[in-house]
XYZ file of C-alpha atoms in Angstrom:
421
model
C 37.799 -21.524 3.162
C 34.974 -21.228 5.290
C 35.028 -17.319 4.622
C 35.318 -17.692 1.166
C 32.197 -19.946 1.112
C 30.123 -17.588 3.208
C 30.516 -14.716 1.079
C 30.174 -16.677 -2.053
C 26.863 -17.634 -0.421
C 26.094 -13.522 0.312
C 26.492 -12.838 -3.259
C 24.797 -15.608 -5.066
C 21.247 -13.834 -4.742
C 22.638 -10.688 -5.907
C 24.104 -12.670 -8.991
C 21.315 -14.471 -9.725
C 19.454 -11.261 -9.585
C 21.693 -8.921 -11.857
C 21.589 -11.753 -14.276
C 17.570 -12.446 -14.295
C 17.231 -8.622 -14.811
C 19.421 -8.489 -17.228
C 17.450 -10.684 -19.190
C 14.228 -8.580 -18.665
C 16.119 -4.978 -19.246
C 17.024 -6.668 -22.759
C 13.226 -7.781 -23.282
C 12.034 -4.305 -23.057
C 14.597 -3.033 -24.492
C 13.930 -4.731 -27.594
C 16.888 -6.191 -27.935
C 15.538 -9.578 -27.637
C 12.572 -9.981 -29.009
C 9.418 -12.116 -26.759
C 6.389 -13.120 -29.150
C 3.158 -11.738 -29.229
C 2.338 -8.114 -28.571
C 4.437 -4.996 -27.307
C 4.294 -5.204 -23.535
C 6.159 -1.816 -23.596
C 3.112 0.118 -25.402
C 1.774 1.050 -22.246
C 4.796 3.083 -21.196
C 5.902 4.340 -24.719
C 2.343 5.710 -25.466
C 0.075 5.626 -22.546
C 1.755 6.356 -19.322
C 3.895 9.595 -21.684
C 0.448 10.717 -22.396
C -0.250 10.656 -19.023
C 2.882 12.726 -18.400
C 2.464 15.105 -21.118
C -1.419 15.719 -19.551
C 0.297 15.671 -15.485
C 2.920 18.125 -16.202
C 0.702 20.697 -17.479
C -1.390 20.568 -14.215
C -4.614 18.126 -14.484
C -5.254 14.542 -14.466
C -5.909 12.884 -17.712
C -10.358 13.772 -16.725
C -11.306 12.352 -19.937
C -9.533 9.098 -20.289
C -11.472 6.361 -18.449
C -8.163 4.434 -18.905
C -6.883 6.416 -16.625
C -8.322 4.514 -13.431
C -5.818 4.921 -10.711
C -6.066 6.864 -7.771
C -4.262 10.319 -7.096
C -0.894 8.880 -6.268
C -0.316 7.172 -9.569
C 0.438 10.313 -10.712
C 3.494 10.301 -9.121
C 4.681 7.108 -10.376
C 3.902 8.634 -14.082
C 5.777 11.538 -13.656
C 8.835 9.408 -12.099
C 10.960 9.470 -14.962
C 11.200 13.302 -14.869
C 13.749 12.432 -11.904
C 16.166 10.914 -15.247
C 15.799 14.152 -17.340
C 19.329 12.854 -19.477
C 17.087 9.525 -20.461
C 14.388 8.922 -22.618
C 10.927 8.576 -21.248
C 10.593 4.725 -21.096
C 14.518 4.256 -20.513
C 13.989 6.375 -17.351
C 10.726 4.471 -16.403
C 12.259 1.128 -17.022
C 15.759 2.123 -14.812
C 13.567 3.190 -11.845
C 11.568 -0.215 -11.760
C 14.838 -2.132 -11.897
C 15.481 0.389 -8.682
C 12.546 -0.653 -7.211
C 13.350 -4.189 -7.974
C 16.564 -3.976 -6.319
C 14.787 -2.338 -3.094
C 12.812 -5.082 -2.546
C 15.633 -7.288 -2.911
C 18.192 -5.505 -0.605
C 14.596 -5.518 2.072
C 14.428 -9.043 1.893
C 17.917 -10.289 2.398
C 18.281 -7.256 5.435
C 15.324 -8.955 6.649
C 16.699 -12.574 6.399
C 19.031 -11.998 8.850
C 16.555 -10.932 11.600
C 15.872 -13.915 14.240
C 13.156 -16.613 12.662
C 13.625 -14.570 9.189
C 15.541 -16.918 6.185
C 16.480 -16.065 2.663
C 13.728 -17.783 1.113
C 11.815 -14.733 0.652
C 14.745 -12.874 -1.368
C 15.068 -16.220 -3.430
C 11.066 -16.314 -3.934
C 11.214 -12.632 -5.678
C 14.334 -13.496 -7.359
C 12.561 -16.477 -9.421
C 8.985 -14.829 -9.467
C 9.635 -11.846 -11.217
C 11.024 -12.908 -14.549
C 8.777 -15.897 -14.741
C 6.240 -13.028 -15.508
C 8.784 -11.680 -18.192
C 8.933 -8.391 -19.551
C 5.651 -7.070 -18.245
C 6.991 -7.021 -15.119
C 8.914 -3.905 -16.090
C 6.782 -2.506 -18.128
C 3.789 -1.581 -15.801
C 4.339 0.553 -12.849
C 2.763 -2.458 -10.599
C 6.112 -3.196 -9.174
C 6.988 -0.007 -7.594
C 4.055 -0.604 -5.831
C 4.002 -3.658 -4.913
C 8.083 -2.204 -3.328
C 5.812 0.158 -0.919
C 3.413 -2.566 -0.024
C 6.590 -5.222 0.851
C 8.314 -2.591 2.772
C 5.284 -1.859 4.462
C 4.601 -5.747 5.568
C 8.668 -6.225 6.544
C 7.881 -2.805 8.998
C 4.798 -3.666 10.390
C 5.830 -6.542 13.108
C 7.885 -4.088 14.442
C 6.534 -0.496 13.934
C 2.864 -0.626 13.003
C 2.490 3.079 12.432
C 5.165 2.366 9.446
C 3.358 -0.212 8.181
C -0.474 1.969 8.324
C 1.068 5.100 6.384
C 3.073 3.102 3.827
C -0.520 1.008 3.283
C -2.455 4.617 2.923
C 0.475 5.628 0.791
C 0.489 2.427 -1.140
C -3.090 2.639 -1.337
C -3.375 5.664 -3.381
C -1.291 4.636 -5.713
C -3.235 1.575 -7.064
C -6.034 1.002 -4.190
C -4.906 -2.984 -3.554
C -2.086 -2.089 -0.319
C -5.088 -1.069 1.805
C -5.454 -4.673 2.562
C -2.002 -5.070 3.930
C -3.820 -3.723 7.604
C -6.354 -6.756 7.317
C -3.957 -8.712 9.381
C -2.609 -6.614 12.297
C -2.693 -7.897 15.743
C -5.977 -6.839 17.913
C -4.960 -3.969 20.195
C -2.417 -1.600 20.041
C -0.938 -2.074 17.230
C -3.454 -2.418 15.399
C -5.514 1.022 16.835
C -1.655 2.428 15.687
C -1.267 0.872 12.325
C -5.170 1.920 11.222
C -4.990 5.582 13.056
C -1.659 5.990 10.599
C -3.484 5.064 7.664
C -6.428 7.200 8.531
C -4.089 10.134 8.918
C -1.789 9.865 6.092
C -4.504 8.957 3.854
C -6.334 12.014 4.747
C -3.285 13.941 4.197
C -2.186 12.631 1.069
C -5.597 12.603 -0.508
C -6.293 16.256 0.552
C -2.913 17.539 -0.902
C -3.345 15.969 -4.347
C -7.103 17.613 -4.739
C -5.279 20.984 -3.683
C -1.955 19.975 -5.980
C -4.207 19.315 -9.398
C -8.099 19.154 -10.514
C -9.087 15.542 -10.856
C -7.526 13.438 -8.910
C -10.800 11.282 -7.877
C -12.464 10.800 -10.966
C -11.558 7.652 -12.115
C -14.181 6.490 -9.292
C -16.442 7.167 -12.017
C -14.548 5.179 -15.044
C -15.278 1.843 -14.939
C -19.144 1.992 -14.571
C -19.328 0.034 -17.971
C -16.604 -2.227 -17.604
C -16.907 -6.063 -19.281
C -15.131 -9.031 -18.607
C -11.327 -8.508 -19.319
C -10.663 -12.038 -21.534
C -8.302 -13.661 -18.862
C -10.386 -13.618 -15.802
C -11.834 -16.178 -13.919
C -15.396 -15.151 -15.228
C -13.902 -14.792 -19.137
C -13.639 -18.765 -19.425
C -17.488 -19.139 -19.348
C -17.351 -16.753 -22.704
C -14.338 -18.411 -24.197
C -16.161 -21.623 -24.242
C -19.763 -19.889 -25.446
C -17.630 -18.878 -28.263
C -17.066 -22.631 -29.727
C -20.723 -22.803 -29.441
C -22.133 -19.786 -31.289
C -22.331 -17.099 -28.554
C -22.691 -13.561 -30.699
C -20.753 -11.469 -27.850
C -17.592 -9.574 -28.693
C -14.065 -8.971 -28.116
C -12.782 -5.621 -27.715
C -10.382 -2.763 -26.213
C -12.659 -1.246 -23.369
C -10.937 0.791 -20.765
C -7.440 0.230 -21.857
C -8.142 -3.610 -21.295
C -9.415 -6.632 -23.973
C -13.037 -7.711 -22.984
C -15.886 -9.358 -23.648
C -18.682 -7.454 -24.496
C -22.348 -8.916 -25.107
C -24.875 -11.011 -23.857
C -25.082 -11.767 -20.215
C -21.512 -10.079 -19.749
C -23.282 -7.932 -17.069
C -24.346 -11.310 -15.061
C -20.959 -12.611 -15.392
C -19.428 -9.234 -14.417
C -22.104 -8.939 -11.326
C -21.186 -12.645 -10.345
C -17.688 -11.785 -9.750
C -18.636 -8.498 -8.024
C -20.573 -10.669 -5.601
C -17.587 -13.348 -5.155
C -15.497 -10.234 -3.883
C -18.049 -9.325 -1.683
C -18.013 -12.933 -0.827
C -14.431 -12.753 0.176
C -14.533 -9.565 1.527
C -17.090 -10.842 4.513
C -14.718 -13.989 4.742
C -12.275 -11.704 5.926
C -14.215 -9.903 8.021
C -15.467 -12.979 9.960
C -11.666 -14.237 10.058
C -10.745 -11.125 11.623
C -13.660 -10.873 13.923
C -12.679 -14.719 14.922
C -8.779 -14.537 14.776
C -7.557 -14.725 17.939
C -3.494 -16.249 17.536
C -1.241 -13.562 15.938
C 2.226 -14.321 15.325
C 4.812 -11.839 13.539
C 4.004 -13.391 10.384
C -0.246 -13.116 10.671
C -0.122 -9.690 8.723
C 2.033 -10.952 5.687
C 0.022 -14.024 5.465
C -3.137 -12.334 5.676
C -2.195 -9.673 3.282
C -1.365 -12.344 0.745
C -4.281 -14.336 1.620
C -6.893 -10.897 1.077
C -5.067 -9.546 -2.357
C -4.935 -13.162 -3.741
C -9.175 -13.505 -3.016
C -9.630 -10.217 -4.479
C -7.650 -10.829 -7.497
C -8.712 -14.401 -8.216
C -12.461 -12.995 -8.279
C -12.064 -10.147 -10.126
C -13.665 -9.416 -13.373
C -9.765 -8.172 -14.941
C -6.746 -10.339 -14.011
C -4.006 -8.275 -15.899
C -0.797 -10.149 -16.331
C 0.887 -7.692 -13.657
C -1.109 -8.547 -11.076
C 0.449 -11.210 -10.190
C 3.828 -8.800 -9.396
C 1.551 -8.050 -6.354
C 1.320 -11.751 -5.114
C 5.039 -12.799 -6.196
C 5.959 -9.912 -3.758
C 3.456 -10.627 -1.034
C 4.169 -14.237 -1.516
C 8.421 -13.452 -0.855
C 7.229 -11.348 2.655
C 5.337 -14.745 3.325
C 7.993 -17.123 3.040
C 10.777 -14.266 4.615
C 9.247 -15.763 8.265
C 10.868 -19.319 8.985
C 7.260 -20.048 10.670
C 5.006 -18.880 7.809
C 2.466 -21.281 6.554
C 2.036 -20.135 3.102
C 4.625 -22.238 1.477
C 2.294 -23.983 -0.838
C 0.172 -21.420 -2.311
C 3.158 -19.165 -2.789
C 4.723 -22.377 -4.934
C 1.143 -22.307 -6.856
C 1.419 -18.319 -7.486
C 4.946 -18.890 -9.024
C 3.306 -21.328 -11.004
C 0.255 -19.581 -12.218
C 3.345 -16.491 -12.749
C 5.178 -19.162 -15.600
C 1.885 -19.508 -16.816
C 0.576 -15.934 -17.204
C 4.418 -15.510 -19.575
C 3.045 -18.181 -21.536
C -0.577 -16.613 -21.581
C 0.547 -12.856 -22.298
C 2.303 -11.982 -24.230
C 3.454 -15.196 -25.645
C 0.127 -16.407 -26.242
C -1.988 -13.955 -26.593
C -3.126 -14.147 -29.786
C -4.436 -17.602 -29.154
C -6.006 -15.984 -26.430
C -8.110 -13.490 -28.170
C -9.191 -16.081 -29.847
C -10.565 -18.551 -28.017
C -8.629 -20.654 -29.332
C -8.379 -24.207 -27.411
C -4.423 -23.804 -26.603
C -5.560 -19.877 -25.260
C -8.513 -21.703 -23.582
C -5.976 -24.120 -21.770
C -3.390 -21.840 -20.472
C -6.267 -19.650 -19.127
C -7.821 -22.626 -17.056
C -4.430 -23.635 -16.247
C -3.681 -20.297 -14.834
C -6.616 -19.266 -13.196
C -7.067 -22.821 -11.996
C -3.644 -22.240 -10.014
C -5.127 -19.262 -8.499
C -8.086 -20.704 -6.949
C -6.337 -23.400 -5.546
C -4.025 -20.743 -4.254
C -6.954 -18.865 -2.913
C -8.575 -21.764 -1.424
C -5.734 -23.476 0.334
C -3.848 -19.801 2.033
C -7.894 -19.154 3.398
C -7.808 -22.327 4.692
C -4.466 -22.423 6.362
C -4.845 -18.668 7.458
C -8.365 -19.606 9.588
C -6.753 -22.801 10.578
C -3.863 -20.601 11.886
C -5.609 -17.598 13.765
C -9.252 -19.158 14.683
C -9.772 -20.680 17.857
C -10.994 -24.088 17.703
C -9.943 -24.581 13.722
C -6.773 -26.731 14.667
C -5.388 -28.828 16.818
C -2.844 -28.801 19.587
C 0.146 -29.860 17.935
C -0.514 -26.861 15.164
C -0.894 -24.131 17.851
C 2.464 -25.206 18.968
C 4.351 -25.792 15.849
C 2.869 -21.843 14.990
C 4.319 -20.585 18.513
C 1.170 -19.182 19.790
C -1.442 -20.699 22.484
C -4.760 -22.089 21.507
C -7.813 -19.602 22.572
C -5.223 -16.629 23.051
C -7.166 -13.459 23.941
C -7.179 -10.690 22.015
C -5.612 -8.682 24.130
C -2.255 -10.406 24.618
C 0.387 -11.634 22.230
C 1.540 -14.888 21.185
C 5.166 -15.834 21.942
C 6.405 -14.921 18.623
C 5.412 -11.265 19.003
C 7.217 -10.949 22.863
């Protein structure tokens, strides 16, 4: 009986899983129908443009949609590895791949010492709460590299640098996951493997096609994209006669207008903001347990994306998967914002593309869901870079937290905590 009951408790996340995907391979599959605008445009249209302009040898040099670096390229031509499927069909079977591969990382990784299941179950639930457009954006296969990366790194740091490099060039945001790596060795190892393989990488795509760098030069006259943090100030100008715009600019709804630019510079300057925050952390971190990368790789994307001037609906695939590494570590201390990024995940389904419309606008049930939303993400934000000092900074907490973390208070940098012996 006892047998029986473990292995019925093996396969209930696999279950669970089949049957949540199921759901979204229906979605964008069109078989069941989700209100409010196609979420599968993007790969029906855009990404087999892409592909059409890829296969004959360039990057796509004059679409300023096109704003990835090199390595998207390969995600874009994926679907060429399912020549018996239709372009989509083969795009949308290789994320559920990648979907399962984070899975099957997670629940190896639960049974590791001081590793639980809590991470498989927090991707499990995350995902669909973000509905189809989890599968219809390419987001997810990278966020796969960047959670493979984090599960590697407490043990093999030169893993977790060239998977970040790797990750990096496909969509920029994995070069954060080497914020967090312990002083010392490993860290010399994990940021000397990043160097490397991004050198490598980057230097074989210029020789492989012309183009592969000029989306640096894309977003020069970027707005606000309509579901930032920054957008709300324009939704609200709206009900009061402001004379900006909404439109498609750079493959993204913005605002357009008057003082979009200040808005657009603010949030520039809140990322900058964030960015020195982490470089004082890591300047000032001292404690480093296994878990200090995953929680300060969640910590840095979730700053950058809460202050950015675009907050696409997939972006928060990033921080559902960031969040599960989080929570994989029985001593993590990221429980609550990862609960408050699941929440601002249900949200964003009800926001795009349910809502949408009401979005565009400005409408005060758009309005709501957007302050909802974002407001979950700077609470987020604010509590995991409180919690993350509080954890690594000598001097920012007291005993009994240095001992329930397993590390010493005013540990050099030099020498490990327990958790990492």
């Amino acid at each position: 009986m006892t047998g029986r009951a473990t292995a019925g408790a093996r396969a209930l996340p696999y279950a669970v899983w089949a049957l949540t995907r199921a759901g979204l391979l229906l979605c964008v599959y069109k078989v069941v129908a989700v209100p409010g605008p196609d979420v599968t445009v993007d790969v029906s249209v855009i990404y087999r443009g892409w592909y059409e302009i890829l296969r004959a040898g360039s990057y796509p040099l004059n679409d300023v949609t096109w704003q990835y670096p090199p390595a998207a390229a390969l995600a874009v031509l994926s679907p060429a590895l399912l020549p018996f499927l239709e372009y989509a069909s083969a795009f949308f079977v290789l994320v559920l791949l990648c979907d399962a591969l984070v899975l099957g990382l997670l629940l190896g990784a639960a049974r590791r010492p001081g590793m639980r299941t809590a991470g498989a179950w927090t991707w499990i639930a995350g995902v669909p709460l973000l509905g189809p457009t989890a599968y219809a954006r390419y987001d997810l296969m990278v966020t796969a590299v960047a959670v493979a990366a984090l599960l590697a790194g407490a043990r093999r740091p030169r893993v977790l640098g060239a998977l970040a490099a790797f990750g990096a060039l496909l969509k920029v945001w994995p070069a954060l996951l080497l914020v967090g790596v312990r002083r010392g060795r490993p860290a010399r190892r994990a940021w000397s493997a990043a160097g490397l393989t991004a050198a490598g990488l980057a230097a074989g795509f210029t020789l492989w096609m012309p183009g592969g760098f000029a989306f640096l030069a894309f977003q020069r006259d970027r707005g606000t994209e309509i579901e930032s943090l920054g957008a709300l100030v324009f939704h609200v100008a709206r009900w009061f006669g402001w004379e900006g715009r909404v439109e498609m600019n750079y493959g993204s709804v913005e605002f357009l207008g008057p003082y979009v630019a200040l808005v657009s510079r603010l949030a520039l300057v809140l990322s900058v903001l964030a960015m020195g925050w982490l470089v004082v952390w890591r300047l000032r971190a001292r404690s480093f347990t296994v878990h200090t990368a995953a929680d300060a790789a969640f910590t840095a994307v979730l700053l950058f994306t809460t202050t950015s001037r675009v907050i696409s609906p997939q972006y928060l695939v990033w921080l559902v998967g960031l969040a599960a590494v989080c929570l994989a570590f029985r001593a993590g201390r990221i429980v609550l914002p990862a609960a408050l990024v699941l929440a601002a995940s249900g949200v964003t389904l009800l926001e795009f593309p349910i809502g949408f419309a009401q979005v565009v606008a400005s409408e005060a049930s758009g309005v709501t869901l957007l302050v909802v939303r974002n407001g979950l993400l700077v609470a987020a934000s604010l509590v995991a870079a409180r919690r993350l000092w509080r954890a690594a900074v000598p001097g920012a907490r007291s005993g009994k937290a240095d001992e329930a973390s397993g590390a010493a208070p005013g540990r050099g940098a030099g020498q490990p905590s327990r958790a990492l012996r």
